[in-house]
């Protein structure tokens, strides 16, 4: 099977021509860096995305603090992952990189804070 | 922040950042999605993380920062008037000024959509602040008008938080956003992108109850008979960004009617000597990485101006956008410039398998094949030293797009 896909690894957005069989990549052309090739491989075999969201924050300047998954997770798990993220409440102060939810859904991926909140003085 | 840090590095001693908001970082603070910094830090960061790296450097420096402080006037003698909570009214005589006020979103009022003024119509950026900073959802059934990047990002964000995003309508026959955002924000979640389509009516008195959408013809006018009612409680607008130049105007700086930002030279110096501009106040960018680079150029310009006292007379060549190119920044180039000059520009429409042509006084100096060009993606071309040496006073540097047949 053949299809075109746009690489989302960076804002250049290379148009890839991909040939594949089931979950196996046969050939890919059109990428301008190695990440394009890797993207095509995972996109065919097991598409993954980094999730970004917010979690509730107690005692902070703001009621929420932003978070991300520190590695891509399976696309199929995104909404289950969101459910877990929405159960979390953290307490201020929070620093960038603080783990707010370790090993989400047993994936080995941590949800970490991406902004800081020193809390209410 | 990038400009301040660069100016400090170049030996400028007294630097102050005046920030209207309560925190540094500007709009990045609410852009919690990743994709920032791939170019500059070679890492994929979220907006607050990207800003955080600069905030940390500012903290460790001796650069003065005043937040919650609004500049209300800049006069032609570089006296900056600001109001803030500590000193009240504040007047600063600057040697050089770098404008970095960013841009704002085009609001509903600029669109002339009929209907009442119900709650539930807001810009995508406002919704982004509600969700990501204030922690509440502005609606449950969403229609998004305009396919700018913020609109696309919010389509995904609202979906992740459990809202139903029914569609993104785009007036033009192509999206104004980055291709990667169409893929990861719309396609991933099965959200339809309706091109050549607009909202012609907003229903509801107290709260939005629905919108009427319609297809548009090649003159962008709604086609009768194509109207369709879509039930929703929220309409998000992502219909363009406008550089915020009220202060520049009062300082007597000449603005460009296409970019909405000041006309600048290759050091980002405006028509007022010693006043520089960078980032979205100069031209609306797609990538923050390029904003950072532009800020550093402006800082170099400002540092040089302070050192030399601005007595040097600059002789300019001019960048002129031709067939297929909407604008070029910088608009003029000092012919004495000793460094390579990057020209940033946008094309007028989507081109496939075309060529970018750069001419200096009619002579082609660059001809570059491009598989795809789109207005939503800023392009850049480097004028190398050997090309710059061809420039004379009033030389014309032209960029055009040539379609291959």
mmCIF file of N, CA, C and O in Angstrom, chain A residues 22-102:
data_model
loop_
_atom_site.group_PDB
_atom_site.id
_atom_site.type_symbol
_atom_site.label_atom_id
_atom_site.label_comp_id
_atom_site.label_asym_id
_atom_site.label_seq_id
_atom_site.Cartn_x
_atom_site.Cartn_y
_atom_site.Cartn_z
ATOM 1 N N UNK A 22 0.782 -3.739 5.794
ATOM 2 C CA UNK A 22 0.326 -3.894 7.178
ATOM 3 C C UNK A 22 0.997 -2.869 8.067
ATOM 4 O O UNK A 22 0.843 -1.673 7.880
ATOM 5 N N UNK A 23 1.793 -3.383 9.021
ATOM 6 C CA UNK A 23 2.482 -2.460 9.923
ATOM 7 C C UNK A 23 3.954 -2.338 9.573
ATOM 8 O O UNK A 23 4.757 -1.831 10.353
ATOM 9 N N UNK A 24 4.309 -2.849 8.399
ATOM 10 C CA UNK A 24 5.715 -2.840 8.043
ATOM 11 C C UNK A 24 5.997 -1.833 6.936
ATOM 12 O O UNK A 24 5.325 -1.818 5.896
ATOM 13 N N UNK A 25 7.000 -1.021 7.203
ATOM 14 C CA UNK A 25 7.384 -0.003 6.238
ATOM 15 C C UNK A 25 8.250 -0.639 5.159
ATOM 16 O O UNK A 25 9.216 -1.344 5.458
ATOM 17 N N UNK A 26 7.906 -0.385 3.905
ATOM 18 C CA UNK A 26 8.723 -0.926 2.814
ATOM 19 C C UNK A 26 9.680 0.148 2.307
ATOM 20 O O UNK A 26 10.879 -0.072 2.198
ATOM 21 N N UNK A 27 9.139 1.339 2.023
ATOM 22 C CA UNK A 27 10.031 2.416 1.588
ATOM 23 C C UNK A 27 9.442 3.767 1.958
ATOM 24 O O UNK A 27 8.232 3.909 2.126
ATOM 25 N N UNK A 28 10.309 4.728 2.120
ATOM 26 C CA UNK A 28 9.847 6.090 2.383
ATOM 27 C C UNK A 28 10.777 7.067 1.675
ATOM 28 O O UNK A 28 11.991 6.918 1.694
ATOM 29 N N UNK A 29 10.189 8.044 0.990
ATOM 30 C CA UNK A 29 10.985 9.092 0.349
ATOM 31 C C UNK A 29 10.380 10.449 0.703
ATOM 32 O O UNK A 29 9.241 10.523 1.134
ATOM 33 N N UNK A 30 11.170 11.487 0.519
ATOM 34 C CA UNK A 30 10.660 12.839 0.705
ATOM 35 C C UNK A 30 11.077 13.504 1.996
ATOM 36 O O UNK A 30 10.825 14.690 2.204
ATOM 37 N N UNK A 31 11.759 12.730 2.882
ATOM 38 C CA UNK A 31 12.181 13.342 4.143
ATOM 39 C C UNK A 31 13.488 14.099 3.957
ATOM 40 O O UNK A 31 14.284 13.764 3.086
ATOM 41 N N UNK A 32 13.691 15.135 4.778
ATOM 42 C CA UNK A 32 14.931 15.891 4.629
ATOM 43 C C UNK A 32 15.855 15.728 5.831
ATOM 44 O O UNK A 32 16.893 16.340 5.901
ATOM 45 N N UNK A 33 15.451 14.914 6.797
ATOM 46 C CA UNK A 33 16.368 14.579 7.893
ATOM 47 C C UNK A 33 15.973 13.201 8.425
ATOM 48 O O UNK A 33 14.895 12.703 8.129
ATOM 49 N N UNK A 34 16.849 12.571 9.230
ATOM 50 C CA UNK A 34 16.577 11.195 9.678
ATOM 51 C C UNK A 34 15.270 11.056 10.468
ATOM 52 O O UNK A 34 14.671 9.990 10.495
ATOM 53 N N UNK A 35 14.861 12.157 11.113
ATOM 54 C CA UNK A 35 13.647 12.071 11.924
ATOM 55 C C UNK A 35 12.417 11.755 11.071
ATOM 56 O O UNK A 35 11.455 11.155 11.541
ATOM 57 N N UNK A 36 12.460 12.191 9.797
ATOM 58 C CA UNK A 36 11.346 11.928 8.890
ATOM 59 C C UNK A 36 11.168 10.438 8.670
ATOM 60 O O UNK A 36 10.047 9.920 8.649
ATOM 61 N N UNK A 37 12.296 9.739 8.528
ATOM 62 C CA UNK A 37 12.258 8.300 8.285
ATOM 63 C C UNK A 37 11.715 7.585 9.534
ATOM 64 O O UNK A 37 10.843 6.725 9.445
ATOM 65 N N UNK A 38 12.234 8.000 10.698
ATOM 66 C CA UNK A 38 11.776 7.412 11.960
ATOM 67 C C UNK A 38 10.278 7.666 12.153
ATOM 68 O O UNK A 38 9.537 6.786 12.583
ATOM 69 N N UNK A 39 9.864 8.883 11.822
ATOM 70 C CA UNK A 39 8.455 9.227 11.975
ATOM 71 C C UNK A 39 7.589 8.288 11.133
ATOM 72 O O UNK A 39 6.598 7.740 11.616
ATOM 73 N N UNK A 40 7.981 8.071 9.866
ATOM 74 C CA UNK A 40 7.210 7.201 8.977
ATOM 75 C C UNK A 40 7.136 5.790 9.553
ATOM 76 O O UNK A 40 6.081 5.154 9.549
ATOM 77 N N UNK A 41 8.266 5.299 10.088
ATOM 78 C CA UNK A 41 8.300 3.951 10.654
ATOM 79 C C UNK A 41 7.308 3.797 11.811
ATOM 80 O O UNK A 41 6.486 2.886 11.818
ATOM 81 N N UNK A 42 7.382 4.738 12.778
ATOM 82 C CA UNK A 42 6.492 4.603 13.939
ATOM 83 C C UNK A 42 5.049 4.903 13.552
ATOM 84 O O UNK A 42 4.127 4.310 14.095
ATOM 85 N N UNK A 43 4.862 5.800 12.601
ATOM 86 C CA UNK A 43 3.504 6.154 12.192
ATOM 87 C C UNK A 43 2.799 4.951 11.550
ATOM 88 O O UNK A 43 1.593 4.778 11.697
ATOM 89 N N UNK A 44 3.559 4.115 10.855
ATOM 90 C CA UNK A 44 2.985 2.934 10.226
ATOM 91 C C UNK A 44 2.820 1.803 11.258
ATOM 92 O O UNK A 44 1.799 1.120 11.296
ATOM 93 N N UNK A 45 3.842 1.625 12.114
ATOM 94 C CA UNK A 45 3.796 0.478 13.031
ATOM 95 C C UNK A 45 2.992 0.793 14.288
ATOM 96 O O UNK A 45 2.135 0.017 14.704
ATOM 97 N N UNK A 46 3.236 1.965 14.879
ATOM 98 C CA UNK A 46 2.618 2.255 16.168
ATOM 99 C C UNK A 46 2.652 3.767 16.430
ATOM 100 O O UNK A 46 3.537 4.251 17.124
ATOM 101 N N UNK A 47 1.695 4.500 15.862
ATOM 102 C CA UNK A 47 1.762 5.965 15.957
ATOM 103 C C UNK A 47 1.769 6.461 17.402
ATOM 104 O O UNK A 47 1.041 5.933 18.242
ATOM 105 N N UNK A 48 2.597 7.430 17.659
ATOM 106 C CA UNK A 48 2.758 7.956 19.020
ATOM 107 C C UNK A 48 2.729 9.477 19.023
ATOM 108 O O UNK A 48 3.080 10.112 18.027
ATOM 109 N N UNK A 49 2.312 10.034 20.142
ATOM 110 C CA UNK A 49 2.269 11.492 20.286
ATOM 111 C C UNK A 49 2.682 11.876 21.706
ATOM 112 O O UNK A 49 2.406 11.135 22.654
ATOM 113 N N UNK A 50 3.264 13.065 21.822
ATOM 114 C CA UNK A 50 3.458 13.668 23.148
ATOM 115 C C UNK A 50 2.119 14.306 23.530
ATOM 116 O O UNK A 50 1.472 14.928 22.698
ATOM 117 N N UNK A 51 1.692 14.097 24.775
ATOM 118 C CA UNK A 51 0.455 14.729 25.238
ATOM 119 C C UNK A 51 0.798 15.959 26.056
ATOM 120 O O UNK A 51 1.700 15.916 26.897
ATOM 121 N N UNK A 52 0.078 17.040 25.841
ATOM 122 C CA UNK A 52 0.218 18.202 26.723
ATOM 123 C C UNK A 52 -1.148 18.547 27.278
ATOM 124 O O UNK A 52 -2.158 18.439 26.588
ATOM 125 N N UNK A 53 -1.178 18.928 28.548
ATOM 126 C CA UNK A 53 -2.437 19.293 29.188
ATOM 127 C C UNK A 53 -2.127 20.104 30.448
ATOM 128 O O UNK A 53 -1.029 20.655 30.573
ATOM 129 N N UNK A 54 -3.106 20.159 31.351
ATOM 130 C CA UNK A 54 -2.880 20.825 32.633
ATOM 131 C C UNK A 54 -3.372 19.894 33.742
ATOM 132 O O UNK A 54 -4.198 19.015 33.496
ATOM 133 N N UNK A 55 -2.847 20.088 34.952
ATOM 134 C CA UNK A 55 -3.405 19.404 36.135
ATOM 135 C C UNK A 55 -3.797 20.455 37.159
ATOM 136 O O UNK A 55 -3.283 21.568 37.150
ATOM 137 N N UNK A 56 -4.723 20.044 38.052
ATOM 138 C CA UNK A 56 -5.175 20.972 39.095
ATOM 139 C C UNK A 56 -4.025 21.294 40.041
ATOM 140 O O UNK A 56 -3.198 20.441 40.348
ATOM 141 N N UNK A 57 -4.024 22.542 40.502
ATOM 142 C CA UNK A 57 -2.958 23.002 41.384
ATOM 143 C C UNK A 57 -3.571 23.613 42.630
ATOM 144 O O UNK A 57 -4.470 24.456 42.542
ATOM 145 N N UNK A 58 -3.089 23.153 43.804
ATOM 146 C CA UNK A 58 -3.559 23.732 45.073
ATOM 147 C C UNK A 58 -2.551 24.741 45.583
ATOM 148 O O UNK A 58 -1.348 24.477 45.579
ATOM 149 N N UNK A 59 -3.043 25.882 46.018
ATOM 150 C CA UNK A 59 -2.171 26.883 46.634
ATOM 151 C C UNK A 59 -1.281 27.622 45.655
ATOM 152 O O UNK A 59 -0.293 28.234 46.047
ATOM 153 N N UNK A 60 -1.617 27.553 44.376
ATOM 154 C CA UNK A 60 -0.790 28.218 43.375
ATOM 155 C C UNK A 60 -1.310 29.596 43.015
ATOM 156 O O UNK A 60 -2.387 29.999 43.453
ATOM 157 N N UNK A 61 -0.544 30.312 42.236
ATOM 158 C CA UNK A 61 -1.013 31.604 41.707
ATOM 159 C C UNK A 61 -2.162 31.362 40.750
ATOM 160 O O UNK A 61 -3.050 32.183 40.599
ATOM 161 N N UNK A 62 -2.105 30.247 40.060
ATOM 162 C CA UNK A 62 -3.155 29.872 39.108
ATOM 163 C C UNK A 62 -3.773 28.548 39.549
ATOM 164 O O UNK A 62 -3.129 27.777 40.253
ATOM 165 N N UNK A 63 -5.007 28.274 39.107
ATOM 166 C CA UNK A 63 -5.665 27.031 39.546
ATOM 167 C C UNK A 63 -5.154 25.775 38.846
ATOM 168 O O UNK A 63 -5.467 24.668 39.281
ATOM 169 N N UNK A 64 -4.393 25.942 37.761
ATOM 170 C CA UNK A 64 -3.851 24.772 37.056
ATOM 171 C C UNK A 64 -2.383 25.018 36.709
ATOM 172 O O UNK A 64 -1.929 26.161 36.690
ATOM 173 N N UNK A 65 -1.689 23.943 36.414
ATOM 174 C CA UNK A 65 -0.305 24.068 35.952
ATOM 175 C C UNK A 65 -0.127 23.138 34.743
ATOM 176 O O UNK A 65 -0.722 22.058 34.686
ATOM 177 N N UNK A 66 0.653 23.587 33.756
ATOM 178 C CA UNK A 66 0.762 22.828 32.506
ATOM 179 C C UNK A 66 1.681 21.626 32.660
ATOM 180 O O UNK A 66 2.656 21.653 33.425
ATOM 181 N N UNK A 67 1.358 20.564 31.927
ATOM 182 C CA UNK A 67 2.146 19.322 31.988
ATOM 183 C C UNK A 67 2.305 18.726 30.585
ATOM 184 O O UNK A 67 1.594 19.103 29.663
ATOM 185 N N UNK A 68 3.258 17.803 30.467
ATOM 186 C CA UNK A 68 3.393 17.036 29.221
ATOM 187 C C UNK A 68 3.857 15.630 29.555
ATOM 188 O O UNK A 68 4.329 15.380 30.669
ATOM 189 N N UNK A 69 3.718 14.732 28.597
ATOM 190 C CA UNK A 69 4.319 13.411 28.777
ATOM 191 C C UNK A 69 5.784 13.572 28.380
ATOM 192 O O UNK A 69 6.079 14.209 27.366
ATOM 193 N N UNK A 70 6.695 13.018 29.181
ATOM 194 C CA UNK A 70 8.112 13.274 28.884
ATOM 195 C C UNK A 70 8.640 12.396 27.751
ATOM 196 O O UNK A 70 9.814 12.439 27.434
ATOM 197 N N UNK A 71 7.747 11.609 27.160
ATOM 198 C CA UNK A 71 8.076 10.859 25.938
ATOM 199 C C UNK A 71 6.755 10.635 25.201
ATOM 200 O O UNK A 71 5.680 10.766 25.799
ATOM 201 N N UNK A 72 6.822 10.313 23.911
ATOM 202 C CA UNK A 72 5.568 10.064 23.189
ATOM 203 C C UNK A 72 4.871 8.824 23.733
ATOM 204 O O UNK A 72 5.530 7.882 24.184
ATOM 205 N N UNK A 73 3.550 8.814 23.721
ATOM 206 C CA UNK A 73 2.808 7.608 24.114
ATOM 207 C C UNK A 73 1.934 7.168 22.935
ATOM 208 O O UNK A 73 1.682 7.947 22.013
ATOM 209 N N UNK A 74 1.479 5.919 22.986
ATOM 210 C CA UNK A 74 0.665 5.387 21.888
ATOM 211 C C UNK A 74 -0.549 6.282 21.667
ATOM 212 O O UNK A 74 -1.250 6.651 22.607
ATOM 213 N N UNK A 75 -0.800 6.561 20.404
ATOM 214 C CA UNK A 75 -1.929 7.418 20.041
ATOM 215 C C UNK A 75 -3.249 6.862 20.592
ATOM 216 O O UNK A 75 -4.100 7.621 21.047
ATOM 217 N N UNK A 76 -3.353 5.543 20.604
ATOM 218 C CA UNK A 76 -4.605 4.926 21.061
ATOM 219 C C UNK A 76 -4.855 5.163 22.549
ATOM 220 O O UNK A 76 -5.978 5.031 23.028
ATOM 221 N N UNK A 77 -3.804 5.516 23.291
ATOM 222 C CA UNK A 77 -3.936 5.698 24.746
ATOM 223 C C UNK A 77 -4.215 7.141 25.149
ATOM 224 O O UNK A 77 -4.364 7.443 26.332
ATOM 225 N N UNK A 78 -4.269 8.048 24.165
ATOM 226 C CA UNK A 78 -4.343 9.479 24.489
ATOM 227 C C UNK A 78 -5.504 9.799 25.428
ATOM 228 O O UNK A 78 -5.314 10.439 26.467
ATOM 229 N N UNK A 79 -6.710 9.305 25.104
ATOM 230 C CA UNK A 79 -7.861 9.705 25.918
ATOM 231 C C UNK A 79 -7.850 9.044 27.299
ATOM 232 O O UNK A 79 -8.235 9.665 28.289
ATOM 233 N N UNK A 80 -7.355 7.803 27.379
ATOM 234 C CA UNK A 80 -7.210 7.163 28.688
ATOM 235 C C UNK A 80 -6.194 7.916 29.527
ATOM 236 O O UNK A 80 -6.372 8.108 30.732
ATOM 237 N N UNK A 81 -5.151 8.366 28.867
ATOM 238 C CA UNK A 81 -4.106 9.117 29.538
ATOM 239 C C UNK A 81 -4.667 10.447 30.064
ATOM 240 O O UNK A 81 -4.360 10.861 31.185
ATOM 241 N N UNK A 82 -5.518 11.084 29.253
ATOM 242 C CA UNK A 82 -6.145 12.344 29.680
ATOM 243 C C UNK A 82 -6.985 12.122 30.942
ATOM 244 O O UNK A 82 -6.997 12.961 31.845
ATOM 245 N N UNK A 83 -7.671 10.970 31.003
ATOM 246 C CA UNK A 83 -8.483 10.669 32.190
ATOM 247 C C UNK A 83 -7.610 10.615 33.433
ATOM 248 O O UNK A 83 -7.971 11.137 34.491
ATOM 249 N N UNK A 84 -6.455 9.971 33.316
ATOM 250 C CA UNK A 84 -5.534 9.870 34.453
ATOM 251 C C UNK A 84 -5.005 11.254 34.838
ATOM 252 O O UNK A 84 -4.926 11.593 36.015
ATOM 253 N N UNK A 85 -4.636 12.037 33.822
ATOM 254 C CA UNK A 85 -4.094 13.384 34.079
ATOM 255 C C UNK A 85 -5.134 14.226 34.815
ATOM 256 O O UNK A 85 -4.809 14.979 35.741
ATOM 257 N N UNK A 86 -6.386 14.075 34.434
ATOM 258 C CA UNK A 86 -7.435 14.893 35.040
ATOM 259 C C UNK A 86 -7.774 14.483 36.481
ATOM 260 O O UNK A 86 -8.494 15.196 37.168
ATOM 261 N N UNK A 87 -7.243 13.328 36.930
ATOM 262 C CA UNK A 87 -7.459 12.925 38.326
ATOM 263 C C UNK A 87 -6.424 13.551 39.260
ATOM 264 O O UNK A 87 -6.576 13.518 40.468
ATOM 265 N N UNK A 88 -5.357 14.086 38.666
ATOM 266 C CA UNK A 88 -4.211 14.531 39.476
ATOM 267 C C UNK A 88 -4.429 15.939 40.036
ATOM 268 O O UNK A 88 -4.922 16.816 39.346
ATOM 269 N N UNK A 89 -4.083 16.117 41.318
ATOM 270 C CA UNK A 89 -3.977 17.456 41.891
ATOM 271 C C UNK A 89 -2.597 17.577 42.513
ATOM 272 O O UNK A 89 -2.159 16.672 43.226
ATOM 273 N N UNK A 90 -1.883 18.654 42.208
ATOM 274 C CA UNK A 90 -0.576 18.852 42.833
ATOM 275 C C UNK A 90 -0.626 20.093 43.720
ATOM 276 O O UNK A 90 -1.523 20.919 43.603
ATOM 277 N N UNK A 91 0.352 20.182 44.614
ATOM 278 C CA UNK A 91 0.421 21.338 45.506
ATOM 279 C C UNK A 91 1.576 22.246 45.091
ATOM 280 O O UNK A 91 2.651 21.755 44.740
ATOM 281 N N UNK A 92 1.323 23.543 45.150
ATOM 282 C CA UNK A 92 2.401 24.499 44.896
ATOM 283 C C UNK A 92 3.408 24.426 46.040
ATOM 284 O O UNK A 92 3.006 24.082 47.156
ATOM 285 N N UNK A 93 4.679 24.726 45.854
ATOM 286 C CA UNK A 93 5.290 25.178 44.607
ATOM 287 C C UNK A 93 5.576 24.026 43.627
ATOM 288 O O UNK A 93 5.829 22.907 44.061
ATOM 289 N N UNK A 94 5.523 24.371 42.354
ATOM 290 C CA UNK A 94 5.828 23.405 41.296
ATOM 291 C C UNK A 94 6.938 23.994 40.427
ATOM 292 O O UNK A 94 6.939 25.189 40.148
ATOM 293 N N UNK A 95 7.864 23.123 40.055
ATOM 294 C CA UNK A 95 8.938 23.571 39.156
ATOM 295 C C UNK A 95 8.869 22.804 37.839
ATOM 296 O O UNK A 95 8.354 21.695 37.780
ATOM 297 N N UNK A 96 9.409 23.411 36.787
ATOM 298 C CA UNK A 96 9.480 22.749 35.490
ATOM 299 C C UNK A 96 10.223 21.431 35.650
ATOM 300 O O UNK A 96 11.306 21.399 36.235
ATOM 301 N N UNK A 97 9.633 20.353 35.151
ATOM 302 C CA UNK A 97 10.294 19.055 35.212
ATOM 303 C C UNK A 97 9.826 18.177 36.373
ATOM 304 O O UNK A 97 10.108 16.979 36.392
ATOM 305 N N UNK A 98 9.118 18.751 37.363
ATOM 306 C CA UNK A 98 8.583 17.945 38.471
ATOM 307 C C UNK A 98 7.663 16.857 37.919
ATOM 308 O O UNK A 98 6.801 17.137 37.092
ATOM 309 N N UNK A 99 7.847 15.619 38.396
ATOM 310 C CA UNK A 99 6.966 14.534 37.957
ATOM 311 C C UNK A 99 5.643 14.651 38.718
ATOM 312 O O UNK A 99 5.618 14.624 39.940
ATOM 313 N N UNK A 100 4.538 14.793 37.998
ATOM 314 C CA UNK A 100 3.241 14.903 38.677
ATOM 315 C C UNK A 100 2.479 13.588 38.630
ATOM 316 O O UNK A 100 1.591 13.346 39.433
ATOM 317 N N UNK A 101 2.842 12.729 37.674
ATOM 318 C CA UNK A 101 2.204 11.419 37.561
ATOM 319 C C UNK A 101 3.206 10.451 36.938
ATOM 320 O O UNK A 101 3.442 10.484 35.740
ATOM 321 N N UNK A 102 3.832 9.593 37.799
ATOM 322 C CA UNK A 102 4.838 8.686 37.241
ATOM 323 C C UNK A 102 4.197 7.511 36.503
ATOM 324 O O UNK A 102 3.079 7.108 36.832
#
